[in-house]
C-alpha positions as semicolon CSV with decimal commas, in nm:
position;residue;x (nm);y (nm);z (nm)
1;X;6,018;13,239;-6,820
2;X;6,109;13,255;-6,453
3;X;6,128;13,588;-6,274
4;X;6,461;13,732;-6,165
5;X;6,512;13,856;-5,812
6;X;6,886;13,812;-5,766
7;X;7,000;13,821;-6,127
8;X;6,762;14,088;-6,256
9;X;7,030;14,358;-6,291
10;X;7,339;14,142;-6,323
11;X;7,390;14,213;-6,694
12;X;7,349;14,590;-6,666
13;X;7,677;14,747;-6,789
14;X;7,882;14,878;-6,496
15;X;7,656;14,720;-6,228
16;X;7,969;14,634;-6,025
17;X;8,015;15,005;-5,950
18;X;7,827;15,196;-5,683
19;X;7,709;15,467;-5,923
20;X;7,536;15,226;-6,161
21;X;7,402;15,002;-5,883
22;X;7,254;15,302;-5,703
23;X;7,105;15,438;-6,026
24;X;6,935;15,099;-6,078
25;X;6,761;15,127;-5,741
26;X;7,035;14,986;-5,520
27;X;7,033;15,043;-5,143
28;X;6,660;15,120;-5,145
29;X;6,606;14,844;-4,888
30;X;6,851;15,014;-4,649
31;X;6,663;15,343;-4,684
32;X;6,329;15,175;-4,625
33;X;6,448;14,968;-4,329
34;X;6,631;15,249;-4,149
35;X;6,371;15,519;-4,212
36;X;6,041;15,332;-4,201
37;X;6,088;14,999;-4,021
38;X;6,202;14,873;-3,685
39;X;6,454;14,589;-3,673
40;X;6,182;14,351;-3,553
41;X;5,963;14,447;-3,850
42;X;6,243;14,353;-4,089
43;X;6,281;14,018;-3,914
44;X;5,906;13,959;-3,942
45;X;5,912;14,028;-4,317
46;X;6,189;13,772;-4,363
47;X;5,995;13,521;-4,151
48;X;5,680;13,585;-4,358
49;X;5,878;13,533;-4,680
50;X;5,960;13,174;-4,591
51;X;6,316;13,233;-4,717
52;X;6,524;12,926;-4,636
53;X;6,900;12,915;-4,599
54;X;7,048;12,875;-4,947
55;X;7,379;12,728;-4,834
56;X;7,243;12,373;-4,822
57;X;7,064;12,320;-4,492
58;X;6,744;12,498;-4,598
59;X;6,660;12,622;-4,246
60;X;6,413;12,918;-4,240
61;X;6,624;13,234;-4,226
62;X;6,374;13,450;-4,038
63;X;6,334;13,186;-3,770
64;X;6,712;13,166;-3,735
65;X;6,725;13,543;-3,693
66;X;6,457;13,534;-3,424
67;X;6,674;13,303;-3,212
68;X;6,947;13,565;-3,163
69;X;6,996;13,657;-2,798
70;X;6,882;14,017;-2,746
71;X;6,865;14,003;-2,366
72;X;7,230;13,948;-2,274
73;X;7,335;14,301;-2,369
74;X;7,632;14,162;-2,561
75;X;7,726;14,294;-2,907
76;X;7,565;14,101;-3,191
77;X;7,719;14,001;-3,523
78;X;7,609;13,895;-3,869
79;X;7,858;13,675;-4,054
80;X;7,813;13,600;-4,422
81;X;7,933;13,254;-4,518
82;X;8,103;13,309;-4,855
83;X;8,327;13,004;-4,812
84;X;8,172;12,838;-5,116
85;X;8,370;12,514;-5,150
86;X;8,113;12,246;-5,231
87;X;8,221;12,069;-5,552
88;X;7,974;12,153;-5,826
89;X;7,860;12,481;-5,663
90;X;7,962;12,826;-5,788
91;X;7,653;13,049;-5,767
92;X;7,774;13,261;-5,472
93;X;8,092;13,347;-5,659
94;X;7,880;13,459;-5,952
95;X;7,679;13,699;-5,734
96;X;7,983;13,844;-5,559
97;X;8,186;13,881;-5,877
98;X;7,923;14,046;-6,094
99;X;7,689;14,233;-5,857
100;X;7,881;14,278;-5,529
101;X;7,672;14,570;-5,402
102;X;7,368;14,341;-5,379
103;X;7,545;14,144;-5,108
104;X;7,668;14,461;-4,935
105;X;7,314;14,600;-4,934
106;X;7,182;14,272;-4,797
107;X;7,446;14,275;-4,522
108;X;7,350;14,628;-4,412
109;X;6,975;14,562;-4,408
110;X;7,018;14,225;-4,235
111;X;7,265;14,362;-3,979
112;X;7,016;14,636;-3,893
113;X;6,745;14,375;-3,841
114;X;6,968;14,182;-3,603
115;X;7,104;14,486;-3,418
116;X;7,457;14,401;-3,531
117;X;7,709;14,686;-3,545
118;X;8,006;14,477;-3,656
119;X;7,960;14,226;-3,938
120;X;8,184;14,011;-4,155
121;X;8,195;13,842;-4,492
122;X;8,409;13,529;-4,463
123;X;8,523;13,441;-4,813
124;X;8,686;13,131;-4,955
125;X;9,064;13,169;-4,979
126;X;9,071;13,071;-5,346
127;X;8,841;13,363;-5,432
128;X;9,111;13,631;-5,406
129;X;8,992;13,826;-5,709
130;X;8,641;13,828;-5,567
131;X;8,776;13,948;-5,232
132;X;8,923;14,251;-5,409
133;X;8,590;14,321;-5,578
134;X;8,410;14,311;-5,241
135;X;8,670;14,534;-5,077
136;X;8,622;14,790;-5,353
137;X;8,243;14,773;-5,318
138;X;8,260;14,818;-4,940
139;X;8,487;15,120;-4,981
140;X;8,240;15,271;-5,230
141;X;7,946;15,205;-4,999
142;X;8,126;15,359;-4,704
143;X;8,226;15,667;-4,904
144;X;7,860;15,711;-5,000
145;X;7,748;15,696;-4,637
146;X;7,596;15,348;-4,627
147;X;7,848;15,219;-4,373
148;X;8,007;15,375;-4,065
149;X;7,852;15,599;-3,800
150;X;7,492;15,721;-3,797
151;X;7,390;15,577;-4,135
152;X;7,133;15,806;-4,304
153;X;7,103;15,998;-3,978
154;X;6,923;15,702;-3,824
155;X;7,156;15,656;-3,529
156;X;7,247;15,309;-3,657
157;X;7,619;15,227;-3,691
158;X;7,774;14,943;-3,887
159;X;8,126;14,841;-3,980
160;X;8,165;14,564;-4,238
161;X;8,482;14,369;-4,312
162;X;8,587;14,088;-4,545
163;X;8,795;13,806;-4,398
164;X;8,980;13,562;-4,623
165;X;8,982;13,194;-4,534
166;X;9,275;12,965;-4,600
167;X;9,108;12,724;-4,840
168;X;8,954;12,483;-4,588
169;X;8,617;12,332;-4,684
170;X;8,539;12,264;-4,320
171;X;8,509;12,640;-4,262
172;X;8,183;12,631;-4,454
173;X;8,037;12,481;-4,135
174;X;7,922;12,781;-3,934
175;X;8,099;12,709;-3,606
176;X;8,426;12,616;-3,781
177;X;8,393;12,942;-3,973
178;X;8,356;13,131;-3,645
179;X;8,662;12,956;-3,500
180;X;8,863;13,054;-3,808
181;X;8,734;13,413;-3,791
182;X;8,863;13,427;-3,434
183;X;9,207;13,325;-3,559
184;X;9,191;12,962;-3,447
185;X;9,208;12,634;-3,633
186;X;8,881;12,582;-3,819
187;X;8,738;12,297;-3,614
188;X;8,360;12,276;-3,563
189;X;8,227;12,340;-3,214
190;X;7,995;12,113;-3,023
191;X;7,641;12,258;-3,010
192;X;7,479;12,376;-2,790
193;X;7,555;12,656;-2,727
194;X;7,439;12,766;-3,071
195;X;7,591;13,071;-3,239
196;X;7,270;13,270;-3,186
197;X;7,354;13,261;-2,814
198;X;7,733;13,226;-2,814
199;X;7,903;13,269;-3,149
200;X;8,179;13,504;-3,259
201;X;8,384;13,597;-2,948
202;X;8,105;13,435;-2,743
203;X;7,862;13,702;-2,866
204;X;7,520;13,632;-3,025
205;X;7,584;13,565;-3,394
206;X;7,389;13,475;-3,707
207;X;7,567;13,304;-3,995
208;X;7,395;13,312;-4,334
209;X;7,499;13,219;-4,684
210;X;7,563;13,476;-4,963
211;X;7,252;13,389;-5,164
212;X;7,032;13,405;-4,853
213;X;7,150;13,754;-4,757
214;X;7,130;13,876;-5,119
215;X;6,756;13,792;-5,122
216;X;6,679;14,019;-4,826
217;X;6,675;14,354;-5,017
218;X;6,400;14,229;-5,251
219;X;6,194;14,103;-4,958
220;X;6,222;14,436;-4,775
221;X;6,157;14,645;-5,088
222;X;5,849;14,441;-5,182
223;X;5,719;14,228;-4,897
224;X;5,761;13,891;-4,733
225;X;5,417;13,796;-4,862
226;X;5,519;13,874;-5,221
227;X;5,826;13,654;-5,185
228;X;5,620;13,376;-5,028
229;X;5,390;13,393;-5,331
230;X;5,675;13,270;-5,549
231;X;5,762;12,902;-5,547
232;X;5,567;12,609;-5,411
233;X;5,464;12,510;-5,058
234;X;5,745;12,568;-4,809
235;X;5,993;12,611;-5,094
236;X;5,931;12,982;-5,144
237;X;6,105;13,233;-5,367
238;X;6,370;13,179;-5,630
239;X;6,687;12,968;-5,615
240;X;7,021;12,997;-5,789
241;X;7,134;12,671;-5,948
242;X;7,493;12,598;-6,052
243;X;7,451;12,367;-6,351
244;X;7,743;12,166;-6,491
245;X;7,825;11,837;-6,655
246;X;7,697;11,684;-6,979
247;X;7,442;11,956;-7,065
248;X;7,440;12,215;-7,342
249;X;7,417;12,523;-7,120
250;X;7,643;12,523;-6,815
251;X;7,623;12,817;-6,577
252;X;7,421;12,984;-6,303
253;X;7,043;12,999;-6,346
254;X;6,775;13,157;-6,129
255;X;6,458;12,952;-6,110
256;X;6,124;12,974;-5,933
257;X;6,127;12,690;-5,683
258;X;5,878;12,429;-5,800
259;X;5,995;12,424;-6,161
260;X;5,999;12,066;-6,286
261;X;6,339;11,897;-6,314
262;X;6,245;11,799;-6,669
263;X;6,189;12,160;-6,773
264;X;6,504;12,280;-6,601
265;X;6,706;12,008;-6,771
266;X;6,562;12,039;-7,120
267;X;6,430;12,389;-7,184
268;X;6,649;12,629;-7,384
269;X;6,609;12,889;-7,110
270;X;6,802;12,668;-6,869
271;X;7,023;12,361;-6,931
272;X;6,911;12,307;-7,293
273;X;6,911;11,928;-7,274
274;X;7,196;11,681;-7,299
275;X;7,520;11,800;-7,455
276;X;7,521;11,523;-7,715
277;X;7,282;11,247;-7,812
278;X;7,415;11,034;-7,524
279;X;7,140;10,930;-7,278
280;X;7,108;11,068;-6,926
281;X;7,260;10,834;-6,669
282;X;7,264;11,010;-6,333
283;X;7,220;11,343;-6,155
284;X;7,367;11,501;-5,844
285;X;7,106;11,773;-5,779
286;X;7,253;11,966;-5,486
287;X;7,633;11,953;-5,478
288;X;7,874;11,669;-5,412
289;X;7,745;11,592;-5,062
290;X;7,392;11,486;-5,165
291;X;7,286;11,141;-5,285
292;X;7,317;11,073;-5,657
293;X;6,999;10,985;-5,848
294;X;6,980;10,729;-6,132
295;X;6,801;10,819;-6,457
296;X;6,471;10,654;-6,359
297;X;6,437;10,873;-6,047
298;X;6,536;11,208;-6,196
299;X;6,221;11,324;-6,374
300;X;5,977;11,121;-6,164
301;X;5,964;11,027;-5,798
302;X;5,930;10,663;-5,697
303;X;5,557;10,735;-5,652
304;X;5,534;10,842;-6,017
305;X;5,490;11,215;-5,954
306;X;5,683;11,481;-6,144
307;X;6,012;11,558;-5,971
308;X;6,030;11,931;-5,895
309;X;6,315;12,167;-5,817
310;X;6,209;12,213;-5,455
311;X;6,333;12,105;-5,114
312;X;6,040;11,867;-5,065
313;X;6,019;11,707;-5,409
314;X;6,390;11,636;-5,445
315;X;6,389;11,467;-5,103
316;X;6,070;11,271;-5,176
317;X;6,122;10,907;-5,088
318;X;6,406;10,982;-4,847
319;X;6,753;10,865;-4,939
320;X;6,615;10,536;-5,069
321;X;6,470;10,704;-5,381
322;X;6,534;11,076;-5,330
323;X;6,813;11,324;-5,272
324;X;6,839;11,690;-5,161
325;X;6,831;12,036;-5,316
326;X;7,134;12,122;-5,101
327;X;7,343;12,409;-5,230
328;X;7,200;12,377;-5,581
329;X;7,508;12,222;-5,742
330;X;7,333;12,046;-6,033
331;X;7,577;11,795;-6,191
332;X;7,456;11,594;-6,491
333;X;7,613;11,269;-6,617
334;X;7,556;11,089;-6,944
335;X;7,609;10,715;-6,999
336;X;7,985;10,752;-7,045
337;X;8,033;10,849;-6,680
338;X;8,185;10,604;-6,436
339;X;7,997;10,619;-6,108
340;X;8,276;10,439;-5,922
341;X;8,536;10,692;-6,032
342;X;8,300;10,981;-5,960
343;X;8,234;10,850;-5,609
344;X;8,605;10,794;-5,549
345;X;8,676;11,150;-5,661
346;X;8,422;11,290;-5,415
347;X;8,565;11,068;-5,140
348;X;8,916;11,197;-5,208
349;X;8,784;11,547;-5,152
350;X;8,614;11,469;-4,822
351;X;8,912;11,276;-4,691
352;X;9,140;11,568;-4,775
353;X;8,902;11,823;-4,619
354;X;8,818;11,640;-4,296
355;X;8,944;11,844;-4,002
356;X;9,033;11,522;-3,820
357;X;8,854;11,614;-3,497
358;X;8,609;11,321;-3,502
359;X;8,745;10,967;-3,531
360;X;8,464;10,828;-3,754
361;X;8,525;11,103;-4,012
362;X;8,904;11,120;-3,979
363;X;8,951;10,744;-4,021
364;X;8,638;10,661;-4,218
365;X;8,690;10,908;-4,502
366;X;9,041;10,769;-4,550
367;X;8,908;10,416;-4,576
368;X;8,635;10,517;-4,818
369;X;8,892;10,676;-5,046
370;X;9,128;10,379;-5,017
371;X;8,868;10,111;-5,093
372;X;8,713;10,310;-5,379
373;X;9,057;10,364;-5,532
374;X;9,116;9,991;-5,510
375;X;8,792;9,910;-5,692
376;X;8,841;10,178;-5,958
377;X;9,195;10,065;-6,033
378;X;9,120;9,698;-6,085
379;X;9,219;9,566;-5,742
380;X;8,872;9,534;-5,591
381;X;8,752;9,238;-5,389
382;X;8,400;9,097;-5,365
383;X;8,376;9,196;-4,999
384;X;8,468;9,559;-5,073
385;X;8,113;9,665;-5,151
386;X;7,990;9,544;-4,814
387;X;8,297;9,703;-4,654
388;X;8,214;10,041;-4,809
389;X;7,854;10,011;-4,689
390;X;7,973;9,933;-4,337
391;X;8,221;10,222;-4,329
392;X;7,975;10,487;-4,446
393;X;7,715;10,363;-4,196
394;X;7,964;10,407;-3,913
395;X;8,041;10,765;-4,021
396;X;7,685;10,895;-4,076
397;X;7,539;11,063;-3,769
398;X;7,847;11,005;-3,556
399;X;8,037;11,333;-3,604
400;X;8,020;11,683;-3,456
401;X;7,944;11,846;-3,790
402;X;7,779;11,729;-4,115
403;X;8,103;11,675;-4,308
404;X;8,097;11,310;-4,208
405;X;7,744;11,278;-4,343
406;X;7,850;11,458;-4,661
407;X;8,121;11,197;-4,713
408;X;7,894;10,901;-4,636
409;X;7,580;10,988;-4,833
410;X;7,732;10,985;-5,185
411;X;7,891;10,645;-5,122
412;X;7,570;10,495;-4,987
413;X;7,364;10,629;-5,279
414;X;7,617;10,510;-5,538
415;X;7,603;10,156;-5,397
416;X;7,225;10,169;-5,356
417;X;7,159;10,266;-5,718
418;X;7,467;10,145;-5,907
419;X;7,577;9,832;-5,721
420;X;7,607;9,635;-6,045
421;X;7,861;9,887;-6,171
422;X;8,075;9,825;-5,861
423;X;8,043;9,452;-5,920
424;X;8,152;9,495;-6,282
425;X;8,468;9,677;-6,169
426;X;8,553;9,399;-5,926
427;X;8,478;9,104;-6,153
428;X;8,626;9,241;-6,476
429;X;8,933;9,437;-6,368
430;X;9,096;9,408;-6,710
431;X;8,804;9,598;-6,867
432;X;8,824;9,903;-6,643
433;X;9,199;9,966;-6,637
434;X;9,159;10,209;-6,924
435;X;9,057;10,533;-6,752
436;X;8,791;10,598;-7,015
437;X;8,646;10,249;-6,996
438;X;8,283;10,361;-7,033
439;X;8,348;10,609;-7,313
440;X;8,394;10,349;-7,586
441;X;8,179;10,089;-7,413
442;X;7,908;10,238;-7,184
443;X;7,807;10,025;-6,889
444;X;7,461;9,960;-7,031
445;X;7,627;9,760;-7,309
446;X;7,827;9,537;-7,073
447;X;7,610;9,513;-6,761
448;X;7,470;9,180;-6,885
449;X;7,813;9,032;-6,807
450;X;7,756;9,099;-6,436
451;X;7,418;8,922;-6,441
452;X;7,563;8,632;-6,640
453;X;7,851;8,579;-6,397
454;X;7,618;8,608;-6,097
455;X;7,401;8,329;-6,239
């Protein structure tokens, strides 16, 4: 049974309200920080904790905080990235919807640590009902004296606002988010300068994900060392996982990092195993942008070690045999899934969401979608697989922001691990014109046809 740091109180009746949240110990970290700690001491606790950014990049949060420019004399800002748009990821929504004051408390404590007096929560445009929940929580916190002037008589001031995005995935990239917050088109900025030096309105700014900020109250209330004692190696603490697909228990789970993938997949406490008696075919462990893993690389690494739910273990073997923990969007596929269609669907998303600023991404994502559609709909050509490989290679690493990489990696991994499935689509177009072609006849039953024709 894993411990609960973020979800410990989430099922307490009325926990959305200030009264219940406060009664359950809420805002204790603000009291402790403002009355007993300096801002630098809070930063040091977060550094000691080893907390890594939970939005996907996994960069140490305390280190990121320590980069903020304190010498320029300019106002500083904390911006919470609540623009959760990664397909397969929904854990931030869960936190904000069911225990909003945890995020508000984290924003206050973190803003104090950074010396920020004006902070923002930038929320995905499709989360309108969650926006209203946050607005209500902020109003309650302000009425209770946790926001505004001279909080708890400490001399520290903070105003906190929620800004709604317009439904653009690109605004999940921190500099595009800042551009959008300033009222501009959400195009990523070239770095440097980094936001810690020149961010929102050219002021020093830290951008952190919802889950990252929500972990700060526990760290301050307990200690960075206690948090670092959870997990494994540099993957410290707990992690929220959004689990979906062909499993019995879909939903948001909090795990100790270092839990084995096998246990997470099959224990009743978490995913509960496969939904039916169909065999496991593939896994996307960290949201749509990370490489897909075939069944033989899910529970074990290529070196034969147990695959763990940690940043290091999931990336073991690089992209040749590994993947990434990413945002924790855990998508499970049984043998009825079509990898070509799944990859095409992801490519449609990235083509649609490309801001168009960089030519490799603007043009390349369109070609990936077009060629994958052709293969999936029975019009594929033998040279299309090599064409896809060439296109993704020209996108990866050649764009201002990581959206280009996010579009390229799933395609490369699908070809790397499921090339024979692409070949089957191209060589037997009449067999895949039925949209559910692998439901009645899973690929494992027909893959011998590819080998036979190749010979």
